[in-house]
């Protein structure tokens, strides 16, 4: 049983329709906060439960309804939570190579090289007191990583092309959905097309 199905079961409601899949994959729905800020994506089943329980409203729907033996429901595509959910700004997600590379545009943060030999680099090396936080970890090609080694930037003459920052929720949404529908783009400001396939 999928995680979203367990959540539905525990909430006291399990939709009678079968697996909600699209093109062989679990169908995804964009979730917005009450302020219209993008939060994440969830399964179609979970989105239906949120709407059914009155915790969310449908902003965009698909033509094909959700059907049971006796009832047809609107098929959500974008939903908005009725009550505002506070997102703690101090809580950041764990760094992963996939998200890091996507944040940096699949390019070396030092020279701009693209390719398959990308790795991660601590701007301030851990041996020099650097920590594994988004502001201190960047994408690096192997030659730049080797050149920089265990030194600080001012000791190498190297510079960063951009200032590293924590990824935006939009980036996580783009990575969570293999395809971002045009309907979603209205609600995802600053969304740029992926520049490379997921690693």
PDB file of C-alpha atoms in Angstrom:
ATOM      1  CA  UNK A   1       0.000   0.000   0.000  1.00  0.00           C
ATOM      2  CA  UNK A   2       1.363   3.425  -0.939  1.00  0.00           C
ATOM      3  CA  UNK A   3       2.128   6.022   1.734  1.00  0.00           C
ATOM      4  CA  UNK A   4      -0.691   8.273   0.533  1.00  0.00           C
ATOM      5  CA  UNK A   5      -3.099   5.327   0.711  1.00  0.00           C
ATOM      6  CA  UNK A   6      -2.073   4.653   4.318  1.00  0.00           C
ATOM      7  CA  UNK A   7      -2.712   8.320   5.103  1.00  0.00           C
ATOM      8  CA  UNK A   8      -6.143   8.107   3.507  1.00  0.00           C
ATOM      9  CA  UNK A   9      -6.959   4.942   5.433  1.00  0.00           C
ATOM     10  CA  UNK A  10      -5.901   6.445   8.773  1.00  0.00           C
ATOM     11  CA  UNK A  11      -7.916   9.586   8.089  1.00  0.00           C
ATOM     12  CA  UNK A  12     -11.033   7.436   7.984  1.00  0.00           C
ATOM     13  CA  UNK A  13     -11.695   7.674   4.276  1.00  0.00           C
ATOM     14  CA  UNK A  14     -10.497   5.380   1.552  1.00  0.00           C
ATOM     15  CA  UNK A  15     -11.782   6.244  -1.929  1.00  0.00           C
ATOM     16  CA  UNK A  16     -13.562   3.386  -3.649  1.00  0.00           C
ATOM     17  CA  UNK A  17     -11.909   3.998  -7.022  1.00  0.00           C
ATOM     18  CA  UNK A  18      -8.852   1.996  -7.973  1.00  0.00           C
ATOM     19  CA  UNK A  19      -5.223   3.051  -8.472  1.00  0.00           C
ATOM     20  CA  UNK A  20      -4.997   6.666  -9.610  1.00  0.00           C
ATOM     21  CA  UNK A  21      -2.242   6.532 -12.167  1.00  0.00           C
ATOM     22  CA  UNK A  22      -1.373   8.435 -15.306  1.00  0.00           C
ATOM     23  CA  UNK A  23       0.922   6.993 -17.950  1.00  0.00           C
ATOM     24  CA  UNK A  24       1.902   4.212 -15.547  1.00  0.00           C
ATOM     25  CA  UNK A  25       2.864   6.612 -12.761  1.00  0.00           C
ATOM     26  CA  UNK A  26       1.021   8.006  -9.771  1.00  0.00           C
ATOM     27  CA  UNK A  27      -0.804  11.095 -10.939  1.00  0.00           C
ATOM     28  CA  UNK A  28       0.407  14.272  -9.255  1.00  0.00           C
ATOM     29  CA  UNK A  29      -1.440  17.372  -8.057  1.00  0.00           C
ATOM     30  CA  UNK A  30       0.110  20.754  -7.271  1.00  0.00           C
ATOM     31  CA  UNK A  31      -0.575  21.931  -3.712  1.00  0.00           C
ATOM     32  CA  UNK A  32      -0.658  25.650  -2.870  1.00  0.00           C
ATOM     33  CA  UNK A  33      -0.799  27.255   0.540  1.00  0.00           C
ATOM     34  CA  UNK A  34      -3.779  29.438   1.423  1.00  0.00           C
ATOM     35  CA  UNK A  35      -1.580  32.362   0.337  1.00  0.00           C
ATOM     36  CA  UNK A  36      -1.169  30.732  -3.114  1.00  0.00           C
ATOM     37  CA  UNK A  37       2.479  30.004  -2.321  1.00  0.00           C
ATOM     38  CA  UNK A  38       3.582  26.689  -3.882  1.00  0.00           C
ATOM     39  CA  UNK A  39       4.092  24.039  -1.199  1.00  0.00           C
ATOM     40  CA  UNK A  40       4.619  20.690  -2.868  1.00  0.00           C
ATOM     41  CA  UNK A  41       3.009  18.036  -5.011  1.00  0.00           C
ATOM     42  CA  UNK A  42       0.934  15.123  -3.779  1.00  0.00           C
ATOM     43  CA  UNK A  43      -0.793  12.120  -5.249  1.00  0.00           C
ATOM     44  CA  UNK A  44      -4.202  12.495  -6.851  1.00  0.00           C
ATOM     45  CA  UNK A  45      -5.651  10.281  -4.124  1.00  0.00           C
ATOM     46  CA  UNK A  46      -4.278  12.505  -1.358  1.00  0.00           C
ATOM     47  CA  UNK A  47      -5.516  15.640  -3.126  1.00  0.00           C
ATOM     48  CA  UNK A  48      -9.003  14.156  -3.413  1.00  0.00           C
ATOM     49  CA  UNK A  49      -9.030  13.358   0.307  1.00  0.00           C
ATOM     50  CA  UNK A  50      -7.986  16.918   1.205  1.00  0.00           C
ATOM     51  CA  UNK A  51     -10.793  18.330  -0.945  1.00  0.00           C
ATOM     52  CA  UNK A  52     -13.343  15.762   0.295  1.00  0.00           C
ATOM     53  CA  UNK A  53     -12.543  16.653   3.927  1.00  0.00           C
ATOM     54  CA  UNK A  54     -12.873  20.388   3.221  1.00  0.00           C
ATOM     55  CA  UNK A  55      -9.202  21.098   3.861  1.00  0.00           C
ATOM     56  CA  UNK A  56      -8.527  22.251   0.304  1.00  0.00           C
ATOM     57  CA  UNK A  57     -10.310  23.699  -2.700  1.00  0.00           C
ATOM     58  CA  UNK A  58      -9.808  22.889  -6.356  1.00  0.00           C
ATOM     59  CA  UNK A  59      -8.351  25.704  -8.461  1.00  0.00           C
ATOM     60  CA  UNK A  60      -7.677  23.696 -11.606  1.00  0.00           C
ATOM     61  CA  UNK A  61      -9.189  20.394 -12.666  1.00  0.00           C
ATOM     62  CA  UNK A  62      -8.911  17.897 -15.478  1.00  0.00           C
ATOM     63  CA  UNK A  63     -11.761  16.980 -17.773  1.00  0.00           C
ATOM     64  CA  UNK A  64     -11.835  13.287 -16.856  1.00  0.00           C
ATOM     65  CA  UNK A  65     -13.698  12.906 -13.526  1.00  0.00           C
ATOM     66  CA  UNK A  66     -12.955  10.465 -10.747  1.00  0.00           C
ATOM     67  CA  UNK A  67     -15.688   7.840 -10.817  1.00  0.00           C
ATOM     68  CA  UNK A  68     -17.031   5.320  -8.367  1.00  0.00           C
ATOM     69  CA  UNK A  69     -19.875   2.927  -9.012  1.00  0.00           C
ATOM     70  CA  UNK A  70     -22.402   5.644  -8.230  1.00  0.00           C
ATOM     71  CA  UNK A  71     -20.628   9.004  -8.050  1.00  0.00           C
ATOM     72  CA  UNK A  72     -18.373  11.215 -10.155  1.00  0.00           C
ATOM     73  CA  UNK A  73     -15.930  13.618  -8.520  1.00  0.00           C
ATOM     74  CA  UNK A  74     -14.009  16.530 -10.022  1.00  0.00           C
ATOM     75  CA  UNK A  75     -10.457  15.459 -10.824  1.00  0.00           C
ATOM     76  CA  UNK A  76      -8.114  17.978  -9.122  1.00  0.00           C
ATOM     77  CA  UNK A  77      -5.019  19.250 -10.887  1.00  0.00           C
ATOM     78  CA  UNK A  78      -4.158  22.233  -8.669  1.00  0.00           C
ATOM     79  CA  UNK A  79      -5.511  22.606  -5.139  1.00  0.00           C
ATOM     80  CA  UNK A  80      -5.243  25.352  -2.517  1.00  0.00           C
ATOM     81  CA  UNK A  81      -5.315  24.710   1.220  1.00  0.00           C
ATOM     82  CA  UNK A  82      -8.175  26.427   3.004  1.00  0.00           C
ATOM     83  CA  UNK A  83      -6.115  27.190   6.118  1.00  0.00           C
ATOM     84  CA  UNK A  84      -2.633  28.713   5.950  1.00  0.00           C
ATOM     85  CA  UNK A  85       0.185  26.327   6.808  1.00  0.00           C
ATOM     86  CA  UNK A  86       3.208  28.007   8.332  1.00  0.00           C
ATOM     87  CA  UNK A  87       6.406  26.802   6.688  1.00  0.00           C
ATOM     88  CA  UNK A  88       9.329  27.100   9.132  1.00  0.00           C
ATOM     89  CA  UNK A  89      12.037  29.037   7.321  1.00  0.00           C
ATOM     90  CA  UNK A  90      14.694  27.751   9.670  1.00  0.00           C
ATOM     91  CA  UNK A  91      14.120  24.170   8.569  1.00  0.00           C
ATOM     92  CA  UNK A  92      15.993  23.251   5.411  1.00  0.00           C
ATOM     93  CA  UNK A  93      15.948  20.025   3.488  1.00  0.00           C
ATOM     94  CA  UNK A  94      18.887  17.679   3.452  1.00  0.00           C
ATOM     95  CA  UNK A  95      21.318  18.302   0.622  1.00  0.00           C
ATOM     96  CA  UNK A  96      21.178  15.817  -2.231  1.00  0.00           C
ATOM     97  CA  UNK A  97      23.275  15.826  -5.378  1.00  0.00           C
ATOM     98  CA  UNK A  98      20.215  15.833  -7.600  1.00  0.00           C
ATOM     99  CA  UNK A  99      18.743  18.958  -6.034  1.00  0.00           C
ATOM    100  CA  UNK A 100      22.153  20.641  -5.761  1.00  0.00           C
ATOM    101  CA  UNK A 101      22.957  20.075  -9.438  1.00  0.00           C
ATOM    102  CA  UNK A 102      19.508  21.318 -10.451  1.00  0.00           C
ATOM    103  CA  UNK A 103      19.865  24.426  -8.273  1.00  0.00           C
ATOM    104  CA  UNK A 104      23.166  25.263  -9.971  1.00  0.00           C
ATOM    105  CA  UNK A 105      21.802  24.599 -13.458  1.00  0.00           C
ATOM    106  CA  UNK A 106      23.888  21.449 -13.928  1.00  0.00           C
ATOM    107  CA  UNK A 107      26.980  23.661 -14.283  1.00  0.00           C
ATOM    108  CA  UNK A 108      30.185  24.060 -12.321  1.00  0.00           C
ATOM    109  CA  UNK A 109      29.750  26.981  -9.915  1.00  0.00           C
ATOM    110  CA  UNK A 110      33.329  28.048 -10.614  1.00  0.00           C
ATOM    111  CA  UNK A 111      33.882  27.748 -14.369  1.00  0.00           C
ATOM    112  CA  UNK A 112      30.412  27.044 -15.778  1.00  0.00           C
ATOM    113  CA  UNK A 113      31.362  23.720 -17.328  1.00  0.00           C
ATOM    114  CA  UNK A 114      28.523  21.291 -18.007  1.00  0.00           C
ATOM    115  CA  UNK A 115      29.000  17.563 -18.163  1.00  0.00           C
ATOM    116  CA  UNK A 116      28.796  14.216 -16.472  1.00  0.00           C
ATOM    117  CA  UNK A 117      31.845  14.738 -14.229  1.00  0.00           C
ATOM    118  CA  UNK A 118      30.046  17.019 -11.788  1.00  0.00           C
ATOM    119  CA  UNK A 119      30.492  16.611  -8.064  1.00  0.00           C
ATOM    120  CA  UNK A 120      29.806  18.704  -4.973  1.00  0.00           C
ATOM    121  CA  UNK A 121      32.267  20.985  -3.242  1.00  0.00           C
ATOM    122  CA  UNK A 122      32.294  22.761   0.108  1.00  0.00           C
ATOM    123  CA  UNK A 123      33.178  26.414  -0.535  1.00  0.00           C
ATOM    124  CA  UNK A 124      34.712  26.561   2.928  1.00  0.00           C
ATOM    125  CA  UNK A 125      36.209  23.076   3.335  1.00  0.00           C
ATOM    126  CA  UNK A 126      34.971  21.034   6.249  1.00  0.00           C
ATOM    127  CA  UNK A 127      38.571  20.763   7.486  1.00  0.00           C
ATOM    128  CA  UNK A 128      38.560  24.564   7.728  1.00  0.00           C
ATOM    129  CA  UNK A 129      35.294  24.778   9.667  1.00  0.00           C
ATOM    130  CA  UNK A 130      32.850  24.674   6.744  1.00  0.00           C
ATOM    131  CA  UNK A 131      29.492  22.970   7.206  1.00  0.00           C
ATOM    132  CA  UNK A 132      27.193  21.039   4.899  1.00  0.00           C
ATOM    133  CA  UNK A 133      24.563  23.734   4.387  1.00  0.00           C
ATOM    134  CA  UNK A 134      23.109  24.992   1.113  1.00  0.00           C
ATOM    135  CA  UNK A 135      25.023  28.279   1.408  1.00  0.00           C
ATOM    136  CA  UNK A 136      28.352  26.426   1.565  1.00  0.00           C
ATOM    137  CA  UNK A 137      27.900  23.600  -0.958  1.00  0.00           C
ATOM    138  CA  UNK A 138      28.066  24.065  -4.729  1.00  0.00           C
ATOM    139  CA  UNK A 139      28.283  22.019  -7.900  1.00  0.00           C
ATOM    140  CA  UNK A 140      31.835  21.633  -9.145  1.00  0.00           C
ATOM    141  CA  UNK A 141      33.489  19.939 -12.086  1.00  0.00           C
ATOM    142  CA  UNK A 142      36.265  17.500 -11.257  1.00  0.00           C
ATOM    143  CA  UNK A 143      39.120  19.770 -12.476  1.00  0.00           C
ATOM    144  CA  UNK A 144      37.899  22.756 -10.399  1.00  0.00           C
ATOM    145  CA  UNK A 145      37.340  20.544  -7.379  1.00  0.00           C
ATOM    146  CA  UNK A 146      40.866  19.195  -7.691  1.00  0.00           C
ATOM    147  CA  UNK A 147      42.324  22.677  -8.254  1.00  0.00           C
ATOM    148  CA  UNK A 148      40.597  24.136  -5.208  1.00  0.00           C
ATOM    149  CA  UNK A 149      41.323  21.171  -3.003  1.00  0.00           C
ATOM    150  CA  UNK A 150      41.294  21.894   0.711  1.00  0.00           C
ATOM    151  CA  UNK A 151      41.779  25.641   0.381  1.00  0.00           C
ATOM    152  CA  UNK A 152      39.647  28.772   0.741  1.00  0.00           C
ATOM    153  CA  UNK A 153      38.630  30.701  -2.358  1.00  0.00           C
ATOM    154  CA  UNK A 154      40.911  33.630  -1.538  1.00  0.00           C
ATOM    155  CA  UNK A 155      43.823  31.208  -1.434  1.00  0.00           C
ATOM    156  CA  UNK A 156      43.122  29.932  -4.931  1.00  0.00           C
ATOM    157  CA  UNK A 157      42.083  33.018  -6.900  1.00  0.00           C
ATOM    158  CA  UNK A 158      38.868  31.203  -7.861  1.00  0.00           C
ATOM    159  CA  UNK A 159      35.466  32.865  -7.659  1.00  0.00           C
ATOM    160  CA  UNK A 160      31.872  31.712  -7.572  1.00  0.00           C
ATOM    161  CA  UNK A 161      29.683  32.588 -10.539  1.00  0.00           C
ATOM    162  CA  UNK A 162      26.637  32.990  -8.263  1.00  0.00           C
ATOM    163  CA  UNK A 163      26.056  33.119  -4.521  1.00  0.00           C
ATOM    164  CA  UNK A 164      24.812  29.729  -3.260  1.00  0.00           C
ATOM    165  CA  UNK A 165      21.412  29.833  -1.558  1.00  0.00           C
ATOM    166  CA  UNK A 166      18.861  27.287  -0.347  1.00  0.00           C
ATOM    167  CA  UNK A 167      16.677  25.933  -3.178  1.00  0.00           C
ATOM    168  CA  UNK A 168      13.216  27.390  -3.598  1.00  0.00           C
ATOM    169  CA  UNK A 169      10.085  25.240  -3.140  1.00  0.00           C
ATOM    170  CA  UNK A 170       9.521  25.604  -6.891  1.00  0.00           C
ATOM    171  CA  UNK A 171      12.718  23.678  -7.571  1.00  0.00           C
ATOM    172  CA  UNK A 172      11.619  20.772  -5.374  1.00  0.00           C
ATOM    173  CA  UNK A 173       8.263  20.767  -7.156  1.00  0.00           C
ATOM    174  CA  UNK A 174       9.961  20.698 -10.550  1.00  0.00           C
ATOM    175  CA  UNK A 175      12.055  17.724  -9.495  1.00  0.00           C
ATOM    176  CA  UNK A 176       9.149  15.894  -7.850  1.00  0.00           C
ATOM    177  CA  UNK A 177       7.082  16.044 -11.035  1.00  0.00           C
ATOM    178  CA  UNK A 178       8.747  14.494 -14.069  1.00  0.00           C
ATOM    179  CA  UNK A 179       6.661  16.787 -16.244  1.00  0.00           C
ATOM    180  CA  UNK A 180       5.403  20.217 -15.171  1.00  0.00           C
ATOM    181  CA  UNK A 181       2.031  20.822 -16.872  1.00  0.00           C
ATOM    182  CA  UNK A 182       1.414  24.222 -18.432  1.00  0.00           C
ATOM    183  CA  UNK A 183      -1.513  24.687 -16.033  1.00  0.00           C
ATOM    184  CA  UNK A 184       0.891  24.585 -13.092  1.00  0.00           C
ATOM    185  CA  UNK A 185       3.232  27.233 -14.469  1.00  0.00           C
ATOM    186  CA  UNK A 186       0.755  30.009 -13.657  1.00  0.00           C
ATOM    187  CA  UNK A 187       1.261  29.182  -9.978  1.00  0.00           C
ATOM    188  CA  UNK A 188       5.035  28.598 -10.106  1.00  0.00           C
ATOM    189  CA  UNK A 189       6.766  31.977 -10.510  1.00  0.00           C
ATOM    190  CA  UNK A 190      10.340  31.797 -11.705  1.00  0.00           C
ATOM    191  CA  UNK A 191      10.028  28.251 -12.963  1.00  0.00           C
ATOM    192  CA  UNK A 192      12.671  27.447 -15.528  1.00  0.00           C
ATOM    193  CA  UNK A 193      12.843  24.305 -17.650  1.00  0.00           C
ATOM    194  CA  UNK A 194      15.193  21.636 -16.436  1.00  0.00           C
ATOM    195  CA  UNK A 195      18.523  21.942 -18.237  1.00  0.00           C
ATOM    196  CA  UNK A 196      19.499  18.332 -17.833  1.00  0.00           C
ATOM    197  CA  UNK A 197      18.041  14.969 -17.058  1.00  0.00           C
ATOM    198  CA  UNK A 198      17.893  13.938 -13.469  1.00  0.00           C
ATOM    199  CA  UNK A 199      21.037  12.309 -12.238  1.00  0.00           C
TER     200      UNK A 199
END
